[in-house]
PDB file of C-alpha atoms in Angstrom:
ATOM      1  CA  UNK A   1       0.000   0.000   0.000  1.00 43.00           C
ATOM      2  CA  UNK A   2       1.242   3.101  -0.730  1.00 42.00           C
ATOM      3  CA  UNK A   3       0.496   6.300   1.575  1.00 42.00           C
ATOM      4  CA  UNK A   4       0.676   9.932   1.087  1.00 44.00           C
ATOM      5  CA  UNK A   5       2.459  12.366   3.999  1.00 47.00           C
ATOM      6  CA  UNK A   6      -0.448  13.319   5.812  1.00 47.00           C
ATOM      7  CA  UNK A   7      -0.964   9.376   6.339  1.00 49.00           C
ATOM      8  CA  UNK A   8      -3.814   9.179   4.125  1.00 49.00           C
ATOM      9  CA  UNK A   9      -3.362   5.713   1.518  1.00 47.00           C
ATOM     10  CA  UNK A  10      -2.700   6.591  -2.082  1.00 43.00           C
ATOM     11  CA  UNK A  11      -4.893   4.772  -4.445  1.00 39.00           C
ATOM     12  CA  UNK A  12      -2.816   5.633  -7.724  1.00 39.00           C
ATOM     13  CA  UNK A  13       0.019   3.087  -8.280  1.00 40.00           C
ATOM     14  CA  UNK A  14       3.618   4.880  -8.147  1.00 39.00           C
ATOM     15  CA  UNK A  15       5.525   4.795 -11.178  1.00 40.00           C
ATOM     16  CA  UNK A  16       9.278   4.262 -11.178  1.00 41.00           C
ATOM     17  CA  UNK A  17      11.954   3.903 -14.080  1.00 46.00           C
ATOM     18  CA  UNK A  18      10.375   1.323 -16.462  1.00 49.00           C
ATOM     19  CA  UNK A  19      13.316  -0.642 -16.575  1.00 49.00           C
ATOM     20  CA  UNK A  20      12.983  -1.783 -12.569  1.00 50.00           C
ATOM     21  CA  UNK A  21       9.628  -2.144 -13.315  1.00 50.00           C
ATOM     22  CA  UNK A  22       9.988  -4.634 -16.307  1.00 51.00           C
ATOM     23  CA  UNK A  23      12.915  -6.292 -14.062  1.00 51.00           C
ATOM     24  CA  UNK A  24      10.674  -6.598 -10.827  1.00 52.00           C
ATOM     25  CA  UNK A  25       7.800  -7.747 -13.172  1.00 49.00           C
ATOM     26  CA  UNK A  26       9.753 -10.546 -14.703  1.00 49.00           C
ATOM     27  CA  UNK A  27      11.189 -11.480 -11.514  1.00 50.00           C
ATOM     28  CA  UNK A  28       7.545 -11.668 -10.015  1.00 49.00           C
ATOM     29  CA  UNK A  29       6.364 -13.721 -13.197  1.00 47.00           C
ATOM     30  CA  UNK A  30       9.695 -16.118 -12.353  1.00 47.00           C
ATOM     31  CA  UNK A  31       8.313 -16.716  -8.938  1.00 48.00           C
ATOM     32  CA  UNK A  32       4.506 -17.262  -9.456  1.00 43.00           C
ATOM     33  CA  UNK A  33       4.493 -17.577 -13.147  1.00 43.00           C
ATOM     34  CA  UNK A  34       6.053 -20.571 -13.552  1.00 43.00           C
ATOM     35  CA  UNK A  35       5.071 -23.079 -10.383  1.00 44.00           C
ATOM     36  CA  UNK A  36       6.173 -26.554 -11.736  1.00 44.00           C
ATOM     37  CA  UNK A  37       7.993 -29.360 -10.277  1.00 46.00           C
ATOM     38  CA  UNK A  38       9.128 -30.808 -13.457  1.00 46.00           C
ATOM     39  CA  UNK A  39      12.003 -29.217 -14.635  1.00 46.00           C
ATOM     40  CA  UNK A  40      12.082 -28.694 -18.396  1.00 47.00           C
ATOM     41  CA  UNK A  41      14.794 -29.485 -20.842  1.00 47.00           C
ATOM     42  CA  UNK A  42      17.794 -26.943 -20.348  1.00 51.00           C
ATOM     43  CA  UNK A  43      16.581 -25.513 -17.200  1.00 52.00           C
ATOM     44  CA  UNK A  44      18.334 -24.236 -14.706  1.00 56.00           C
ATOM     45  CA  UNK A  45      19.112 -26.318 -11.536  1.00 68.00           C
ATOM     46  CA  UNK A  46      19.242 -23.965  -8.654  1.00 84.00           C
ATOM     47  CA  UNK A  47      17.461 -21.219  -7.164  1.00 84.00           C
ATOM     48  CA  UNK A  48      20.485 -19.259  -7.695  1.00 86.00           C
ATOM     49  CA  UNK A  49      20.755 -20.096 -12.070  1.00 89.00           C
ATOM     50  CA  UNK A  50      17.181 -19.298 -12.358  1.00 88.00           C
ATOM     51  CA  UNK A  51      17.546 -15.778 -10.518  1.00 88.00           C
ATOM     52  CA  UNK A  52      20.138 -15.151 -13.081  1.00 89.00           C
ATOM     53  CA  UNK A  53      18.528 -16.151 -16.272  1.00 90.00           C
ATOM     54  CA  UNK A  54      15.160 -14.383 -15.005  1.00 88.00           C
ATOM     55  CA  UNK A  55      17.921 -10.764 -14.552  1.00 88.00           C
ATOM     56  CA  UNK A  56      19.735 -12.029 -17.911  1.00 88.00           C
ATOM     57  CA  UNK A  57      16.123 -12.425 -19.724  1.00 87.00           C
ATOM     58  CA  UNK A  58      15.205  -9.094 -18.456  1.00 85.00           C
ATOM     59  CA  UNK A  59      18.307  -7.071 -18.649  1.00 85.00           C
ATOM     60  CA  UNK A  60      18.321  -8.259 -22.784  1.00 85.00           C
ATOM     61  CA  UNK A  61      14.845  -6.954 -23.262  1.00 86.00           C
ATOM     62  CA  UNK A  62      15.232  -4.421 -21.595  1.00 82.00           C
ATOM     63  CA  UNK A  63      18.587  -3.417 -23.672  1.00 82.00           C
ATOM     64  CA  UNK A  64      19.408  -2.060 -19.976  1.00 81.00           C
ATOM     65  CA  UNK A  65      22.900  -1.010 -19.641  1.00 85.00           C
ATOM     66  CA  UNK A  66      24.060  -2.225 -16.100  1.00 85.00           C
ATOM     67  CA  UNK A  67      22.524  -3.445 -12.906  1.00 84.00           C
ATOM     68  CA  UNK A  68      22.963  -5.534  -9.368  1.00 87.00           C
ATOM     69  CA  UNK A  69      19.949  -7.230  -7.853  1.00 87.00           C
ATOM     70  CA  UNK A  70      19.962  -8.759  -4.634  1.00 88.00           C
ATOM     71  CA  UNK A  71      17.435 -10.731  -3.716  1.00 86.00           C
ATOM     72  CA  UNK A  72      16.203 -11.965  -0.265  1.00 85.00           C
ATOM     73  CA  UNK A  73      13.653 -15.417  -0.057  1.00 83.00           C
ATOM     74  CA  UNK A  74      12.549 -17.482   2.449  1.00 85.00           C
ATOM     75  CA  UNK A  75      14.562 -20.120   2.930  1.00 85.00           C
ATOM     76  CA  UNK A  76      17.140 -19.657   0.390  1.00 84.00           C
ATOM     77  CA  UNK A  77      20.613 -17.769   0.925  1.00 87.00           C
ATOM     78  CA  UNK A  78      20.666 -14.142   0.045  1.00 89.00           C
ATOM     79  CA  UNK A  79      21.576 -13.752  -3.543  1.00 89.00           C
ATOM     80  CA  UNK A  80      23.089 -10.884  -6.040  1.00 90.00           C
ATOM     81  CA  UNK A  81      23.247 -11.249  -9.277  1.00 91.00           C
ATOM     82  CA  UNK A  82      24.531  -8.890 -11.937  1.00 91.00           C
ATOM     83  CA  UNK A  83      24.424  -7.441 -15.855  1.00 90.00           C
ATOM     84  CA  UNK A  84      26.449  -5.471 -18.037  1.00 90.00           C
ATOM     85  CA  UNK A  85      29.144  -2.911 -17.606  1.00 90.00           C
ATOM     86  CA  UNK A  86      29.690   0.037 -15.365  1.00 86.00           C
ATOM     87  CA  UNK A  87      31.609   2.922 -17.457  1.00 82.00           C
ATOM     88  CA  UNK A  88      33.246   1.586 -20.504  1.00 84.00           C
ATOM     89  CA  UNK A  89      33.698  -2.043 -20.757  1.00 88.00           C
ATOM     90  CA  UNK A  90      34.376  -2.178 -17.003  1.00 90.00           C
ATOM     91  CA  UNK A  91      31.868  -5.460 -16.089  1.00 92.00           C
ATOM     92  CA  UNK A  92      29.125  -4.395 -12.828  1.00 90.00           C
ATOM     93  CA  UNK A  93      30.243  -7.179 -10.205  1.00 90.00           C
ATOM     94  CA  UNK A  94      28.632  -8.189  -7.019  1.00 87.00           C
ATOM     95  CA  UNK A  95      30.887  -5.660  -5.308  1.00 88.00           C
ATOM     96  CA  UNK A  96      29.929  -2.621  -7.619  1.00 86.00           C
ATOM     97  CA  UNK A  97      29.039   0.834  -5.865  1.00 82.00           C
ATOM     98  CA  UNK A  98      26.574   2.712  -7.302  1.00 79.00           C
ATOM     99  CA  UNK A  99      25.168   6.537  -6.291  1.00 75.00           C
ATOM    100  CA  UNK A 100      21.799   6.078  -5.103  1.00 74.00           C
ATOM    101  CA  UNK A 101      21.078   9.589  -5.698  1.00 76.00           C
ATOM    102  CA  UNK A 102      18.156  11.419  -4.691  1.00 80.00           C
ATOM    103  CA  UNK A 103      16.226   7.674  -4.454  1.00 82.00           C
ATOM    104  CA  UNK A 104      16.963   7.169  -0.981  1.00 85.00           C
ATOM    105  CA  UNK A 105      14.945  10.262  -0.121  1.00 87.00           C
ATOM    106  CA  UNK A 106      11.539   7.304  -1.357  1.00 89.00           C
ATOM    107  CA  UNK A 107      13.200   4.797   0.525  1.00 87.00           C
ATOM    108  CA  UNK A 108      13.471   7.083   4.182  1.00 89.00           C
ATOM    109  CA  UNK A 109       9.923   8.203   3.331  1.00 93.00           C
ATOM    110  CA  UNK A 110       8.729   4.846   2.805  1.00 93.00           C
ATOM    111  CA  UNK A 111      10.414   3.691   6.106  1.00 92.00           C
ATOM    112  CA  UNK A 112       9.182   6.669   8.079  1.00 94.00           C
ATOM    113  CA  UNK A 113       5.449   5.932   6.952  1.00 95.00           C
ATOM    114  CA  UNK A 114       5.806   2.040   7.677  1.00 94.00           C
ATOM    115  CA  UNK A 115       7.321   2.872  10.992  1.00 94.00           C
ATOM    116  CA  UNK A 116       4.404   5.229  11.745  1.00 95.00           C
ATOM    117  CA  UNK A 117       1.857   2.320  10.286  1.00 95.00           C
ATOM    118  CA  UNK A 118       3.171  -0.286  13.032  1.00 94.00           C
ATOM    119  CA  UNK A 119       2.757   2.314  15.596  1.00 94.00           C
ATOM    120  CA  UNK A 120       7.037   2.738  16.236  1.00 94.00           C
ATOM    121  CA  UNK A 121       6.666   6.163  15.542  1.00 94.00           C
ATOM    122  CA  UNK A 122       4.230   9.210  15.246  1.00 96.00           C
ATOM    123  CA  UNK A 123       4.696  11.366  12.128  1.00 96.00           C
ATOM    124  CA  UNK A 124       4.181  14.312  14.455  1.00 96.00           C
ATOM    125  CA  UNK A 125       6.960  13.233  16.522  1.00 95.00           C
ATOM    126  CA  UNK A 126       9.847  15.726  17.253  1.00 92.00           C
ATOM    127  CA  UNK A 127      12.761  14.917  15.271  1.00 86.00           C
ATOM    128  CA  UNK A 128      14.751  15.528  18.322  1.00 86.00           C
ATOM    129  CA  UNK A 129      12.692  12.924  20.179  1.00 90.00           C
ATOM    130  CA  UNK A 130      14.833  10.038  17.842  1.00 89.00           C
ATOM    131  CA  UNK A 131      17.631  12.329  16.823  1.00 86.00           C
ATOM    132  CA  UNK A 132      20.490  13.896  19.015  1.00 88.00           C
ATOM    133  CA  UNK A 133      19.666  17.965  18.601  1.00 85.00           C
ATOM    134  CA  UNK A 134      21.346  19.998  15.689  1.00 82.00           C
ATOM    135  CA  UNK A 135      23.221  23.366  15.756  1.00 83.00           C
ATOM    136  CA  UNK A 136      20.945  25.637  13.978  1.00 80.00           C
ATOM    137  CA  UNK A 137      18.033  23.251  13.614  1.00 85.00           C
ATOM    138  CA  UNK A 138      14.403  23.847  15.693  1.00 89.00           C
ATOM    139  CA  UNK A 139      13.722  20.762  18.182  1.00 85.00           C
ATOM    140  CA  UNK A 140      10.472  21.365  17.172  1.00 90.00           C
ATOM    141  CA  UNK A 141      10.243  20.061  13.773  1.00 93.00           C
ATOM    142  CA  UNK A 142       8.203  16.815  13.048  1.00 94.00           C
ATOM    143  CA  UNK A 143       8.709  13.839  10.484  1.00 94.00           C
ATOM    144  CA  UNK A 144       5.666  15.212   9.043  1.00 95.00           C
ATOM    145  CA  UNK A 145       6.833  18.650   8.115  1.00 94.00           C
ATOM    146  CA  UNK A 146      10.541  16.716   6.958  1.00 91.00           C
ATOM    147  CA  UNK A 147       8.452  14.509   4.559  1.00 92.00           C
ATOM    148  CA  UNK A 148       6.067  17.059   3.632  1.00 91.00           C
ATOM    149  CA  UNK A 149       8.828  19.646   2.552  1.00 88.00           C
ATOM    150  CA  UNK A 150       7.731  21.988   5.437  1.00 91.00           C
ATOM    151  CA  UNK A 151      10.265  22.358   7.531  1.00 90.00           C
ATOM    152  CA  UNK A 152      11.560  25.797   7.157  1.00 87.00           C
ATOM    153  CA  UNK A 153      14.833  23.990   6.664  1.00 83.00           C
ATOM    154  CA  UNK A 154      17.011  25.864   4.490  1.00 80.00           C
ATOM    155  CA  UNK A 155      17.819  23.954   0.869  1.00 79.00           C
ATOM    156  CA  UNK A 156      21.551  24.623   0.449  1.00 78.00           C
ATOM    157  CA  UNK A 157      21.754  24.190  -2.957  1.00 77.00           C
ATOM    158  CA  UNK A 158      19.049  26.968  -3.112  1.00 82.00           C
ATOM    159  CA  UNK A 159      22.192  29.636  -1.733  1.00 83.00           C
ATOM    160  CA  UNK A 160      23.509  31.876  -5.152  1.00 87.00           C
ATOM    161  CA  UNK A 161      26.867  30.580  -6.011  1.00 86.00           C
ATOM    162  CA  UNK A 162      26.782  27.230  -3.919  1.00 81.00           C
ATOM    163  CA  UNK A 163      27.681  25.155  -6.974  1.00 83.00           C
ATOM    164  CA  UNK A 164      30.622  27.309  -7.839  1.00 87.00           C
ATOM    165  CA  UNK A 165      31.978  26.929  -4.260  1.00 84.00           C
ATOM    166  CA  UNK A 166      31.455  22.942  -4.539  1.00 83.00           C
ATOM    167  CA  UNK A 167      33.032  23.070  -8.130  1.00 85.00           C
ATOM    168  CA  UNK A 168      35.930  25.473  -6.945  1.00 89.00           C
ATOM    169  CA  UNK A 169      37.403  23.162  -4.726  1.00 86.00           C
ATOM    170  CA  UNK A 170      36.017  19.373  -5.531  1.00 80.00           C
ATOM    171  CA  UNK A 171      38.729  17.176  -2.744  1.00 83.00           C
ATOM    172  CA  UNK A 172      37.291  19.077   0.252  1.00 80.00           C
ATOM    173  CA  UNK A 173      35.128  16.597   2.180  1.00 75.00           C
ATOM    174  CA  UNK A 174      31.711  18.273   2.989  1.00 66.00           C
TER     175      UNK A 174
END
């Protein structure tokens, strides 16, 4: 289920790059599509081969251009498996980093609002209340008003000239 900020659920489904989406559908088709227990001529043999050809399937059609799934199933051994090439002809492995970007700010969200679901947390609760208190930052600001972009907190890249000072000296650590 899927739930905006103000805790109310969301009955639109949430789009994300069609890529994942063709992956995760392929994957889910691999689990509940194909419920046999007679293996078929040239089929893989473990749980581990048929992640991979259900990523290797998907990555093809998708004409994708690198990726690293890891999937977690009950009662089977975490597993990664991996596609393509990073920059150049440089292969993605299982130990490949990759800049998550602005897509962890979903993944917090969605964390916060599950938390709040199963009653660990309130979205009005103080952010000081789970966090130790910040120079410059009210103790009165809730996960609500983080998630909901109302704050008050300043946007640093928002300040004139903020890239030029990042660019201007790019080996300080921030």
């Amino acid at each position: 289920m899927v739930y905006r900020v103000d805790g109310s659920r969301l009955c639109r489904p949430v789009r994300g790059p069609a890529l994942l989406l063709k992956l995760l559908l392929l994957l889910f088709l691999f689990f509940f599509g194909g419920c046999s227990d007679t293996p078929t001529a040239g089929s893989p043999d473990t749980f581990a081969e048929s992640l991979q050809a259900a990523l290797d399937g998907a990555f093809h059609q998708a004409q994708g251009r690198g990726l690293s799934v890891t999937v977690l199933a009950p009662g089977e051994p975490p597993w990664t498996g991996v596609a393509g090439v990073s920059h150049g002809s440089v292969p993605i492995t299982d130990r490949s980093v990759f800049a998550a970007g602005s897509i962890t700010k979903t993944f917090t969200a969605l964390t916060i609002l599950r938390m709040a679901e199963d009653g660990l947390l309130s979205l009005d609760d103080s952010l000081h209340s789970w966090f130790p208190a910040y120079p410059h930052v009210d103790p009165d600001i809730t996960f609500r008003q983080l998630l909901n972009h109302t704050s008050g907190l300043f946007d640093f890249v928002d300040k004139p000239g903020w890239f030029s000072w990042v660019y201007s000296d790019p080996s300080r650590t921030w």
